PDB file of C-alpha atoms in Angstrom:
ATOM      1  CA  UNK A 885     -11.286   0.202 -11.598  1.00  0.00           C
ATOM      2  CA  UNK A 886      -8.167  -1.052 -10.321  1.00  0.00           C
ATOM      3  CA  UNK A 887      -5.985  -1.538  -6.806  1.00  0.00           C
ATOM      4  CA  UNK A 888      -2.546  -2.792  -6.146  1.00  0.00           C
ATOM      5  CA  UNK A 889      -2.538  -5.965  -7.728  1.00  0.00           C
ATOM      6  CA  UNK A 890      -6.090  -6.963  -9.305  1.00  0.00           C
ATOM      7  CA  UNK A 891      -9.210  -6.108 -10.787  1.00  0.00           C
ATOM      8  CA  UNK A 892     -11.608  -5.396  -7.813  1.00  0.00           C
ATOM      9  CA  UNK A 893     -15.685  -5.442  -7.553  1.00  0.00           C
ATOM     10  CA  UNK A 894     -16.838  -2.317  -5.559  1.00  0.00           C
ATOM     11  CA  UNK A 895     -20.473  -3.508  -4.254  1.00  0.00           C
ATOM     12  CA  UNK A 896     -23.425  -1.122  -4.373  1.00  0.00           C
ATOM     13  CA  UNK A 897     -22.694   1.195  -7.088  1.00  0.00           C
ATOM     14  CA  UNK A 898     -24.718  -0.149 -10.098  1.00  0.00           C
ATOM     15  CA  UNK A 899     -27.663   2.023 -10.746  1.00  0.00           C
ATOM     16  CA  UNK A 900     -30.873   0.262 -11.731  1.00  0.00           C
ATOM     17  CA  UNK A 901     -32.901   1.320 -14.839  1.00  0.00           C
ATOM     18  CA  UNK A 902     -32.860   0.695 -18.512  1.00  0.00           C
ATOM     19  CA  UNK A 903     -29.869   2.382 -20.570  1.00  0.00           C
ATOM     20  CA  UNK A 904     -30.572   4.722 -22.876  1.00  0.00           C
ATOM     21  CA  UNK A 905     -31.080   4.469 -26.233  1.00  0.00           C
ATOM     22  CA  UNK A 906     -28.148   5.181 -28.816  1.00  0.00           C
ATOM     23  CA  UNK A 907     -30.193   7.664 -30.629  1.00  0.00           C
ATOM     24  CA  UNK A 908     -31.256   9.537 -27.644  1.00  0.00           C
ATOM     25  CA  UNK A 909     -27.914   9.801 -26.441  1.00  0.00           C
ATOM     26  CA  UNK A 910     -27.135  11.434 -29.805  1.00  0.00           C
ATOM     27  CA  UNK A 911     -29.807  13.488 -30.036  1.00  0.00           C
ATOM     28  CA  UNK A 912     -29.278  14.903 -26.322  1.00  0.00           C
ATOM     29  CA  UNK A 913     -25.797  15.868 -27.368  1.00  0.00           C
ATOM     30  CA  UNK A 914     -26.780  17.421 -30.645  1.00  0.00           C
ATOM     31  CA  UNK A 915     -29.214  19.691 -28.974  1.00  0.00           C
ATOM     32  CA  UNK A 916     -27.063  20.409 -25.827  1.00  0.00           C
ATOM     33  CA  UNK A 917     -24.445  21.179 -28.526  1.00  0.00           C
ATOM     34  CA  UNK A 918     -26.791  23.763 -30.038  1.00  0.00           C
ATOM     35  CA  UNK A 919     -28.472  25.546 -27.177  1.00  0.00           C
ATOM     36  CA  UNK A 920     -24.537  26.056 -25.791  1.00  0.00           C
ATOM     37  CA  UNK A 921     -24.211  29.587 -25.623  1.00  0.00           C
ATOM     38  CA  UNK A 922     -21.042  31.959 -24.117  1.00  0.00           C
ATOM     39  CA  UNK A 923     -22.864  32.434 -20.592  1.00  0.00           C
ATOM     40  CA  UNK A 924     -23.164  28.564 -20.719  1.00  0.00           C
ATOM     41  CA  UNK A 925     -19.728  27.948 -21.717  1.00  0.00           C
ATOM     42  CA  UNK A 926     -18.540  30.401 -19.457  1.00  0.00           C
ATOM     43  CA  UNK A 927     -20.771  28.682 -16.243  1.00  0.00           C
ATOM     44  CA  UNK A 928     -19.385  25.383 -17.569  1.00  0.00           C
ATOM     45  CA  UNK A 929     -15.804  26.396 -17.404  1.00  0.00           C
ATOM     46  CA  UNK A 930     -16.500  28.166 -14.141  1.00  0.00           C
ATOM     47  CA  UNK A 931     -17.415  24.563 -12.468  1.00  0.00           C
ATOM     48  CA  UNK A 932     -14.901  22.613 -13.758  1.00  0.00           C
ATOM     49  CA  UNK A 933     -12.334  25.083 -12.281  1.00  0.00           C
ATOM     50  CA  UNK A 934     -13.995  25.000  -8.759  1.00  0.00           C
ATOM     51  CA  UNK A 935     -14.326  20.923  -8.938  1.00  0.00           C
ATOM     52  CA  UNK A 936     -10.558  21.068 -10.159  1.00  0.00           C
ATOM     53  CA  UNK A 937      -9.445  22.980  -7.123  1.00  0.00           C
ATOM     54  CA  UNK A 938     -11.873  21.191  -4.697  1.00  0.00           C
ATOM     55  CA  UNK A 939      -9.817  18.055  -5.803  1.00  0.00           C
ATOM     56  CA  UNK A 940      -6.432  19.932  -5.010  1.00  0.00           C
ATOM     57  CA  UNK A 941      -7.882  20.588  -1.578  1.00  0.00           C
ATOM     58  CA  UNK A 942      -8.993  17.022  -1.011  1.00  0.00           C
ATOM     59  CA  UNK A 943      -5.303  15.712  -2.258  1.00  0.00           C
ATOM     60  CA  UNK A 944      -3.318  18.487   0.324  1.00  0.00           C
ATOM     61  CA  UNK A 945      -5.423  17.477   2.976  1.00  0.00           C
ATOM     62  CA  UNK A 946      -4.648  13.701   2.112  1.00  0.00           C
ATOM     63  CA  UNK A 947      -1.213  14.245   1.773  1.00  0.00           C
ATOM     64  CA  UNK A 948      -1.193  16.128   5.290  1.00  0.00           C
ATOM     65  CA  UNK A 949      -3.299  13.015   6.811  1.00  0.00           C
ATOM     66  CA  UNK A 950      -0.723  10.718   5.236  1.00  0.00           C
ATOM     67  CA  UNK A 951       2.398  12.708   6.413  1.00  0.00           C
ATOM     68  CA  UNK A 952       0.689  12.930  10.189  1.00  0.00           C
ATOM     69  CA  UNK A 953       0.183   9.319  10.009  1.00  0.00           C
ATOM     70  CA  UNK A 954       3.801   8.392   8.732  1.00  0.00           C
ATOM     71  CA  UNK A 955       5.321  10.648  11.668  1.00  0.00           C
ATOM     72  CA  UNK A 956       3.265   9.242  14.444  1.00  0.00           C
ATOM     73  CA  UNK A 957       3.860   5.644  12.928  1.00  0.00           C
ATOM     74  CA  UNK A 958       7.416   6.232  13.585  1.00  0.00           C
ATOM     75  CA  UNK A 959       7.310   8.181  16.622  1.00  0.00           C
ATOM     76  CA  UNK A 960       5.016   5.325  18.272  1.00  0.00           C
ATOM     77  CA  UNK A 961       7.694   2.611  16.877  1.00  0.00           C
ATOM     78  CA  UNK A 962      10.656   4.519  18.450  1.00  0.00           C
ATOM     79  CA  UNK A 963       8.999   4.802  21.541  1.00  0.00           C
ATOM     80  CA  UNK A 964       8.035   1.157  21.733  1.00  0.00           C
ATOM     81  CA  UNK A 965      11.709   0.080  21.039  1.00  0.00           C
ATOM     82  CA  UNK A 966      12.854   2.374  23.596  1.00  0.00           C
ATOM     83  CA  UNK A 967      10.324   1.037  26.317  1.00  0.00           C
ATOM     84  CA  UNK A 968      11.296  -3.032  25.309  1.00  0.00           C
ATOM     85  CA  UNK A 969      15.159  -2.204  25.479  1.00  0.00           C
ATOM     86  CA  UNK A 970      14.643  -0.385  28.315  1.00  0.00           C
ATOM     87  CA  UNK A 971      12.943  -3.313  30.224  1.00  0.00           C
ATOM     88  CA  UNK A 972      10.318  -1.411  31.951  1.00  0.00           C
ATOM     89  CA  UNK A 973       7.471  -2.596  29.820  1.00  0.00           C
ATOM     90  CA  UNK A 974       7.515  -5.184  27.069  1.00  0.00           C
ATOM     91  CA  UNK A 975       6.702  -3.367  24.237  1.00  0.00           C
ATOM     92  CA  UNK A 976       4.006  -2.985  21.836  1.00  0.00           C
ATOM     93  CA  UNK A 977       6.104  -6.074  19.740  1.00  0.00           C
ATOM     94  CA  UNK A 978       8.220  -8.310  21.467  1.00  0.00           C
ATOM     95  CA  UNK A 979       8.363 -12.138  22.878  1.00  0.00           C
ATOM     96  CA  UNK A 980       6.028 -11.764  25.721  1.00  0.00           C
ATOM     97  CA  UNK A 981       2.762 -13.836  26.103  1.00  0.00           C
ATOM     98  CA  UNK A 982       1.151 -13.316  22.627  1.00  0.00           C
ATOM     99  CA  UNK A 983       4.019 -14.670  21.447  1.00  0.00           C
ATOM    100  CA  UNK A 984       2.097 -17.823  19.478  1.00  0.00           C
ATOM    101  CA  UNK A 985       5.781 -19.412  18.092  1.00  0.00           C
ATOM    102  CA  UNK A 986       5.886 -21.791  21.197  1.00  0.00           C
ATOM    103  CA  UNK A 987       2.805 -24.098  19.490  1.00  0.00           C
ATOM    104  CA  UNK A 988       4.463 -24.020  15.567  1.00  0.00           C
ATOM    105  CA  UNK A 989       7.020 -26.753  14.711  1.00  0.00           C
ATOM    106  CA  UNK A 990      10.486 -25.521  15.644  1.00  0.00           C
ATOM    107  CA  UNK A 991      11.098 -25.514  11.877  1.00  0.00           C
ATOM    108  CA  UNK A 992       9.067 -22.162  12.220  1.00  0.00           C
ATOM    109  CA  UNK A 993       9.935 -20.703  15.590  1.00  0.00           C
ATOM    110  CA  UNK A 994      12.925 -18.228  14.360  1.00  0.00           C
ATOM    111  CA  UNK A 995      10.295 -16.347  11.950  1.00  0.00           C
ATOM    112  CA  UNK A 996       9.523 -12.787  12.924  1.00  0.00           C
ATOM    113  CA  UNK A 997       6.630 -12.691  15.246  1.00  0.00           C
ATOM    114  CA  UNK A 998       5.372  -9.161  13.163  1.00  0.00           C
ATOM    115  CA  UNK A 999       5.598 -11.016   9.966  1.00  0.00           C
ATOM    116  CA  UNK A1000       2.943 -13.442  11.129  1.00  0.00           C
ATOM    117  CA  UNK A1001       0.805 -10.439  12.439  1.00  0.00           C
ATOM    118  CA  UNK A1002       0.855  -9.115   9.145  1.00  0.00           C
ATOM    119  CA  UNK A1003       0.094 -12.121   7.307  1.00  0.00           C
ATOM    120  CA  UNK A1004      -2.651 -12.738   9.624  1.00  0.00           C
ATOM    121  CA  UNK A1005      -4.271  -9.602   9.214  1.00  0.00           C
ATOM    122  CA  UNK A1006      -4.519  -9.837   5.633  1.00  0.00           C
ATOM    123  CA  UNK A1007      -5.753 -13.204   5.737  1.00  0.00           C
ATOM    124  CA  UNK A1008      -8.940 -12.273   8.015  1.00  0.00           C
ATOM    125  CA  UNK A1009      -9.422  -9.212   6.043  1.00  0.00           C
ATOM    126  CA  UNK A1010      -9.462 -11.034   2.518  1.00  0.00           C
ATOM    127  CA  UNK A1011     -12.125 -13.815   4.208  1.00  0.00           C
ATOM    128  CA  UNK A1012     -14.427 -11.004   5.385  1.00  0.00           C
ATOM    129  CA  UNK A1013     -14.280 -10.027   2.170  1.00  0.00           C
ATOM    130  CA  UNK A1014     -16.172 -13.025   0.924  1.00  0.00           C
ATOM    131  CA  UNK A1015     -19.079 -12.214   2.734  1.00  0.00           C
ATOM    132  CA  UNK A1016     -21.646 -10.561   1.167  1.00  0.00           C
ATOM    133  CA  UNK A1017     -22.903  -8.939   4.807  1.00  0.00           C
ATOM    134  CA  UNK A1018     -19.491  -7.711   5.108  1.00  0.00           C
ATOM    135  CA  UNK A1019     -18.792  -6.325   1.867  1.00  0.00           C
ATOM    136  CA  UNK A1020     -20.459  -2.746   2.472  1.00  0.00           C
ATOM    137  CA  UNK A1021     -18.368  -1.748   5.193  1.00  0.00           C
ATOM    138  CA  UNK A1022     -15.269  -2.792   3.758  1.00  0.00           C
ATOM    139  CA  UNK A1023     -15.975  -0.708   0.739  1.00  0.00           C
ATOM    140  CA  UNK A1024     -15.993   2.103   3.206  1.00  0.00           C
ATOM    141  CA  UNK A1025     -13.062   1.311   5.306  1.00  0.00           C
ATOM    142  CA  UNK A1026     -10.787  -1.314   3.498  1.00  0.00           C
ATOM    143  CA  UNK A1027     -10.394   0.345   0.138  1.00  0.00           C
ATOM    144  CA  UNK A1028      -8.653   3.443  -0.699  1.00  0.00           C
ATOM    145  CA  UNK A1029     -11.012   5.971  -2.848  1.00  0.00           C
ATOM    146  CA  UNK A1030      -8.877   8.908  -3.883  1.00  0.00           C
ATOM    147  CA  UNK A1031     -12.112  11.327  -3.264  1.00  0.00           C
ATOM    148  CA  UNK A1032     -12.070  10.876   0.342  1.00  0.00           C
ATOM    149  CA  UNK A1033      -8.368   9.958   2.171  1.00  0.00           C
ATOM    150  CA  UNK A1034      -9.119   9.241   5.530  1.00  0.00           C
ATOM    151  CA  UNK A1035      -6.927   7.247   7.668  1.00  0.00           C
ATOM    152  CA  UNK A1036      -8.981   4.352   8.343  1.00  0.00           C
ATOM    153  CA  UNK A1037      -9.428   3.603   4.294  1.00  0.00           C
ATOM    154  CA  UNK A1038      -5.323   4.655   3.660  1.00  0.00           C
ATOM    155  CA  UNK A1039      -4.578   1.934   6.699  1.00  0.00           C
ATOM    156  CA  UNK A1040      -7.696  -0.329   6.135  1.00  0.00           C
ATOM    157  CA  UNK A1041      -6.892  -0.636   2.216  1.00  0.00           C
ATOM    158  CA  UNK A1042      -3.029  -2.131   2.963  1.00  0.00           C
ATOM    159  CA  UNK A1043      -4.547  -5.169   4.153  1.00  0.00           C
ATOM    160  CA  UNK A1044      -7.146  -5.574   1.617  1.00  0.00           C
ATOM    161  CA  UNK A1045      -7.074  -8.524  -0.866  1.00  0.00           C
ATOM    162  CA  UNK A1046      -9.999  -9.748  -2.859  1.00  0.00           C
ATOM    163  CA  UNK A1047      -8.710 -12.504  -4.706  1.00  0.00           C
ATOM    164  CA  UNK A1048      -6.857 -15.400  -3.433  1.00  0.00           C
ATOM    165  CA  UNK A1049      -3.839 -15.097  -5.964  1.00  0.00           C
ATOM    166  CA  UNK A1050      -3.436 -11.430  -5.224  1.00  0.00           C
ATOM    167  CA  UNK A1051      -3.110 -12.214  -1.344  1.00  0.00           C
ATOM    168  CA  UNK A1052      -0.875 -15.493  -2.143  1.00  0.00           C
ATOM    169  CA  UNK A1053       1.641 -13.088  -4.025  1.00  0.00           C
ATOM    170  CA  UNK A1054       1.717 -10.288  -1.658  1.00  0.00           C
ATOM    171  CA  UNK A1055       2.437 -12.668   1.492  1.00  0.00           C
ATOM    172  CA  UNK A1056       4.698 -14.885  -0.092  1.00  0.00           C
ATOM    173  CA  UNK A1057       6.906 -11.817  -1.065  1.00  0.00           C
ATOM    174  CA  UNK A1058       6.180 -10.405   2.475  1.00  0.00           C
ATOM    175  CA  UNK A1059       7.436 -13.718   3.928  1.00  0.00           C
ATOM    176  CA  UNK A1060      10.577 -13.817   2.293  1.00  0.00           C
ATOM    177  CA  UNK A1061      11.715 -10.324   2.607  1.00  0.00           C
ATOM    178  CA  UNK A1062      10.605  -9.943   6.535  1.00  0.00           C
ATOM    179  CA  UNK A1063      13.628 -12.130   8.014  1.00  0.00           C
ATOM    180  CA  UNK A1064      16.655 -10.463   6.343  1.00  0.00           C
ATOM    181  CA  UNK A1065      15.346  -7.232   6.322  1.00  0.00           C
ATOM    182  CA  UNK A1066      14.264  -6.977  10.156  1.00  0.00           C
ATOM    183  CA  UNK A1067      17.731  -8.193  11.105  1.00  0.00           C
ATOM    184  CA  UNK A1068      19.456  -5.453   9.158  1.00  0.00           C
ATOM    185  CA  UNK A1069      17.107  -2.687  10.335  1.00  0.00           C
ATOM    186  CA  UNK A1070      17.854  -4.187  13.999  1.00  0.00           C
ATOM    187  CA  UNK A1071      14.004  -4.004  15.360  1.00  0.00           C
ATOM    188  CA  UNK A1072      10.581  -5.288  14.273  1.00  0.00           C
ATOM    189  CA  UNK A1073       9.471  -1.646  15.149  1.00  0.00           C
ATOM    190  CA  UNK A1074      11.438  -0.218  12.116  1.00  0.00           C
ATOM    191  CA  UNK A1075      10.440  -2.775   9.967  1.00  0.00           C
ATOM    192  CA  UNK A1076       6.950  -2.228  10.855  1.00  0.00           C
ATOM    193  CA  UNK A1077       6.876   1.862  10.235  1.00  0.00           C
ATOM    194  CA  UNK A1078       8.878   1.043   6.848  1.00  0.00           C
ATOM    195  CA  UNK A1079       5.954  -1.052   5.951  1.00  0.00           C
ATOM    196  CA  UNK A1080       3.303   0.915   7.078  1.00  0.00           C
ATOM    197  CA  UNK A1081       4.771   4.403   5.399  1.00  0.00           C
ATOM    198  CA  UNK A1082       5.730   2.989   2.361  1.00  0.00           C
ATOM    199  CA  UNK A1083       1.707   1.881   1.982  1.00  0.00           C
ATOM    200  CA  UNK A1084       0.662   5.386   3.253  1.00  0.00           C
ATOM    201  CA  UNK A1085       2.683   6.514   0.236  1.00  0.00           C
ATOM    202  CA  UNK A1086       1.918   4.332  -2.112  1.00  0.00           C
ATOM    203  CA  UNK A1087      -2.076   5.204  -1.219  1.00  0.00           C
ATOM    204  CA  UNK A1088      -1.429   9.150  -1.565  1.00  0.00           C
ATOM    205  CA  UNK A1089       0.375   8.468  -4.940  1.00  0.00           C
ATOM    206  CA  UNK A1090      -2.279   6.413  -6.298  1.00  0.00           C
ATOM    207  CA  UNK A1091      -4.868   9.151  -5.295  1.00  0.00           C
ATOM    208  CA  UNK A1092      -2.791  11.764  -7.213  1.00  0.00           C
ATOM    209  CA  UNK A1093      -2.154   9.852 -10.253  1.00  0.00           C
ATOM    210  CA  UNK A1094      -5.275   7.689 -10.596  1.00  0.00           C
ATOM    211  CA  UNK A1095      -8.209  10.125  -9.305  1.00  0.00           C
ATOM    212  CA  UNK A1096     -10.777   8.285 -10.407  1.00  0.00           C
ATOM    213  CA  UNK A1097     -10.147   4.452  -9.293  1.00  0.00           C
ATOM    214  CA  UNK A1098     -10.206   3.120  -5.910  1.00  0.00           C
ATOM    215  CA  UNK A1099      -7.655   0.787  -4.613  1.00  0.00           C
ATOM    216  CA  UNK A1100      -6.338  -1.894  -2.168  1.00  0.00           C
ATOM    217  CA  UNK A1101      -3.566  -4.245  -1.550  1.00  0.00           C
ATOM    218  CA  UNK A1102      -0.331  -4.616  -0.081  1.00  0.00           C
ATOM    219  CA  UNK A1103       1.917  -3.864  -3.077  1.00  0.00           C
ATOM    220  CA  UNK A1104       2.930  -0.391  -2.165  1.00  0.00           C
ATOM    221  CA  UNK A1105       3.874  -1.672   1.364  1.00  0.00           C
ATOM    222  CA  UNK A1106       5.944  -4.472  -0.251  1.00  0.00           C
ATOM    223  CA  UNK A1107       7.638  -2.333  -2.925  1.00  0.00           C
ATOM    224  CA  UNK A1108       8.901   0.150  -0.177  1.00  0.00           C
ATOM    225  CA  UNK A1109      10.683  -2.818   1.492  1.00  0.00           C
ATOM    226  CA  UNK A1110      11.757  -4.492  -2.100  1.00  0.00           C
ATOM    227  CA  UNK A1111      13.126  -0.623  -2.792  1.00  0.00           C
ATOM    228  CA  UNK A1112      15.107  -0.355   0.707  1.00  0.00           C
ATOM    229  CA  UNK A1113      16.619  -4.297   0.355  1.00  0.00           C
ATOM    230  CA  UNK A1114      18.118  -3.555  -3.337  1.00  0.00           C
ATOM    231  CA  UNK A1115      19.338  -0.059  -2.617  1.00  0.00           C
ATOM    232  CA  UNK A1116      21.374  -1.483   0.370  1.00  0.00           C
ATOM    233  CA  UNK A1117      22.031  -4.588  -0.849  1.00  0.00           C
ATOM    234  CA  UNK A1118      22.405  -4.256  -4.277  1.00  0.00           C
ATOM    235  CA  UNK A1119      24.110  -7.667  -4.850  1.00  0.00           C
ATOM    236  CA  UNK A1120      21.838  -9.718  -3.319  1.00  0.00           C
ATOM    237  CA  UNK A1121      20.372 -12.497  -5.374  1.00  0.00           C
ATOM    238  CA  UNK A1122      16.380 -12.730  -5.936  1.00  0.00           C
ATOM    239  CA  UNK A1123      13.891 -14.613  -7.963  1.00  0.00           C
ATOM    240  CA  UNK A1124      10.491 -14.416  -9.177  1.00  0.00           C
ATOM    241  CA  UNK A1125       7.587 -15.477  -6.777  1.00  0.00           C
ATOM    242  CA  UNK A1126       6.073 -18.847  -7.766  1.00  0.00           C
ATOM    243  CA  UNK A1127       8.786 -19.093 -10.251  1.00  0.00           C
ATOM    244  CA  UNK A1128      11.940 -19.332  -8.598  1.00  0.00           C
ATOM    245  CA  UNK A1129      10.814 -22.811  -6.828  1.00  0.00           C
ATOM    246  CA  UNK A1130      10.792 -24.581 -10.409  1.00  0.00           C
ATOM    247  CA  UNK A1131      13.585 -22.581 -11.803  1.00  0.00           C
ATOM    248  CA  UNK A1132      15.921 -21.831  -8.889  1.00  0.00           C
ATOM    249  CA  UNK A1133      18.767 -20.993 -11.028  1.00  0.00           C
ATOM    250  CA  UNK A1134      16.475 -18.136 -12.232  1.00  0.00           C
ATOM    251  CA  UNK A1135      18.077 -15.349 -10.103  1.00  0.00           C
ATOM    252  CA  UNK A1136      18.583 -11.760 -10.850  1.00  0.00           C
ATOM    253  CA  UNK A1137      20.815  -8.866  -8.252  1.00  0.00           C
ATOM    254  CA  UNK A1138      18.298  -7.111  -6.066  1.00  0.00           C
ATOM    255  CA  UNK A1139      19.189  -3.937  -7.518  1.00  0.00           C
ATOM    256  CA  UNK A1140      18.949  -4.621 -11.283  1.00  0.00           C
ATOM    257  CA  UNK A1141      14.963  -6.752 -10.562  1.00  0.00           C
ATOM    258  CA  UNK A1142      14.168  -3.237  -8.520  1.00  0.00           C
ATOM    259  CA  UNK A1143      14.998  -1.061 -11.681  1.00  0.00           C
ATOM    260  CA  UNK A1144      13.331  -3.650 -14.202  1.00  0.00           C
ATOM    261  CA  UNK A1145      10.081  -3.013 -11.656  1.00  0.00           C
ATOM    262  CA  UNK A1146      10.634   0.695 -11.908  1.00  0.00           C
ATOM    263  CA  UNK A1147      10.294   0.384 -15.276  1.00  0.00           C
ATOM    264  CA  UNK A1148       7.586  -1.607 -15.638  1.00  0.00           C
ATOM    265  CA  UNK A1149       5.654   0.388 -13.415  1.00  0.00           C
ATOM    266  CA  UNK A1150       6.360   3.761 -15.234  1.00  0.00           C
ATOM    267  CA  UNK A1151       5.597   1.680 -18.660  1.00  0.00           C
ATOM    268  CA  UNK A1152       2.178   0.808 -17.077  1.00  0.00           C
ATOM    269  CA  UNK A1153       1.630   4.329 -15.792  1.00  0.00           C
ATOM    270  CA  UNK A1154       1.920   5.473 -19.021  1.00  0.00           C
ATOM    271  CA  UNK A1155      -0.798   3.238 -20.734  1.00  0.00           C
ATOM    272  CA  UNK A1156       1.483   1.026 -22.608  1.00  0.00           C
ATOM    273  CA  UNK A1157      -0.418  -1.952 -21.323  1.00  0.00           C
ATOM    274  CA  UNK A1158      -3.243  -2.416 -19.136  1.00  0.00           C
ATOM    275  CA  UNK A1159      -3.002  -5.806 -16.224  1.00  0.00           C
ATOM    276  CA  UNK A1160      -5.371  -4.233 -13.651  1.00  0.00           C
ATOM    277  CA  UNK A1161      -2.443  -2.959 -11.341  1.00  0.00           C
ATOM    278  CA  UNK A1162      -2.051   0.519 -10.112  1.00  0.00           C
ATOM    279  CA  UNK A1163       1.312   1.188 -10.926  1.00  0.00           C
ATOM    280  CA  UNK A1164       1.255   4.419  -9.572  1.00  0.00           C
ATOM    281  CA  UNK A1165       0.781   2.998  -5.839  1.00  0.00           C
ATOM    282  CA  UNK A1166       4.121   0.798  -6.534  1.00  0.00           C
ATOM    283  CA  UNK A1167       6.102   4.161  -7.724  1.00  0.00           C
ATOM    284  CA  UNK A1168       4.933   5.706  -4.563  1.00  0.00           C
ATOM    285  CA  UNK A1169       6.321   2.730  -2.101  1.00  0.00           C
ATOM    286  CA  UNK A1170       9.065   2.415  -4.227  1.00  0.00           C
ATOM    287  CA  UNK A1171       9.788   5.981  -3.650  1.00  0.00           C
ATOM    288  CA  UNK A1172       9.468   6.165   0.107  1.00  0.00           C
ATOM    289  CA  UNK A1173      11.516   3.046   0.086  1.00  0.00           C
ATOM    290  CA  UNK A1174      14.069   4.811  -2.157  1.00  0.00           C
ATOM    291  CA  UNK A1175      14.063   8.055   0.331  1.00  0.00           C
ATOM    292  CA  UNK A1176      14.333   5.901   3.639  1.00  0.00           C
ATOM    293  CA  UNK A1177      17.739   4.217   2.011  1.00  0.00           C
ATOM    294  CA  UNK A1178      18.909   7.284   1.036  1.00  0.00           C
ATOM    295  CA  UNK A1179      19.247   9.704   3.950  1.00  0.00           C
ATOM    296  CA  UNK A1180      15.938  10.069   5.268  1.00  0.00           C
ATOM    297  CA  UNK A1181      15.974   7.017   8.121  1.00  0.00           C
ATOM    298  CA  UNK A1182      17.544   9.231  10.776  1.00  0.00           C
ATOM    299  CA  UNK A1183      14.990  11.923  10.411  1.00  0.00           C
ATOM    300  CA  UNK A1184      12.453   9.872  10.511  1.00  0.00           C
ATOM    301  CA  UNK A1185      13.617   7.087  12.845  1.00  0.00           C
ATOM    302  CA  UNK A1186      14.215   9.626  15.048  1.00  0.00           C
ATOM    303  CA  UNK A1187      17.321   8.468  16.270  1.00  0.00           C
ATOM    304  CA  UNK A1188      19.177  11.011  18.537  1.00  0.00           C
ATOM    305  CA  UNK A1189      15.670  13.111  19.439  1.00  0.00           C
ATOM    306  CA  UNK A1190      14.154   9.874  21.197  1.00  0.00           C
ATOM    307  CA  UNK A1191      17.468   9.399  23.267  1.00  0.00           C
ATOM    308  CA  UNK A1192      18.287  12.679  24.098  1.00  0.00           C
ATOM    309  CA  UNK A1193      14.585  12.872  25.164  1.00  0.00           C
ATOM    310  CA  UNK A1194      15.124   9.375  27.312  1.00  0.00           C
ATOM    311  CA  UNK A1195      18.264  10.373  28.664  1.00  0.00           C
ATOM    312  CA  UNK A1196      17.006  13.800  30.039  1.00  0.00           C
TER     313      UNK A1196
END
């Protein structure tokens, strides 16, 4: 089983009983092969085509769900920004009473509040995974199952990590990119919309290309963030997570690093190697970030629609 960054453990899926002996398996296969008739062959192919069409319908429903959630995310984000700038309400994100930065050291107070919130939610879900009693619930609602692309599992899987190293790497990447990209986009609302929709596209791509394995992790969201940053700031310098601190001179341009990451994920998707990563999810997040940087932003961010509606 795979997910966006590591091997995962799914509880409650093992069946008891003694495994069949090899001789019995061979005998059963031989008997099936001998008893196959044209009628049974037709029935088998018919059931296979029915299963394929059912999987196609589930994928279409999942795509519609992802599209609806993405449009709703951008609509809510734009309305929140409008209300915050208008001053009639605090907006969903701002420097109101929930801003905990006042209790942090002075060097940390400039850090975006929404990035603290994302890191906190990911950390809480990780701690819940360590509780055996919570795992059945998390298996259902905090893990992406391609057979059922529900809204809760799509969103919950973005904040779900089972291994501390997976969580650490993803949160370090988020910590590195959040301040600069938020300033570039101009608002925390748009950053969160880009983050969330990159994760939705990552989940859909995983379900479409790897339908037999579940998926968790924020890597798809972060690849969308990285793709947008690399395309809009191609000459920016980036380093490797956990390695740049030891080798500060080991840096690459953002665009070259992004191309290398895409090539790595394409090779992994072609099964040239197996590191337990969901390369399909990485490519899905990268695809959305690339599209957002190449003309999709004005359409999704509803730049003109919201202002005309507000002015009228």
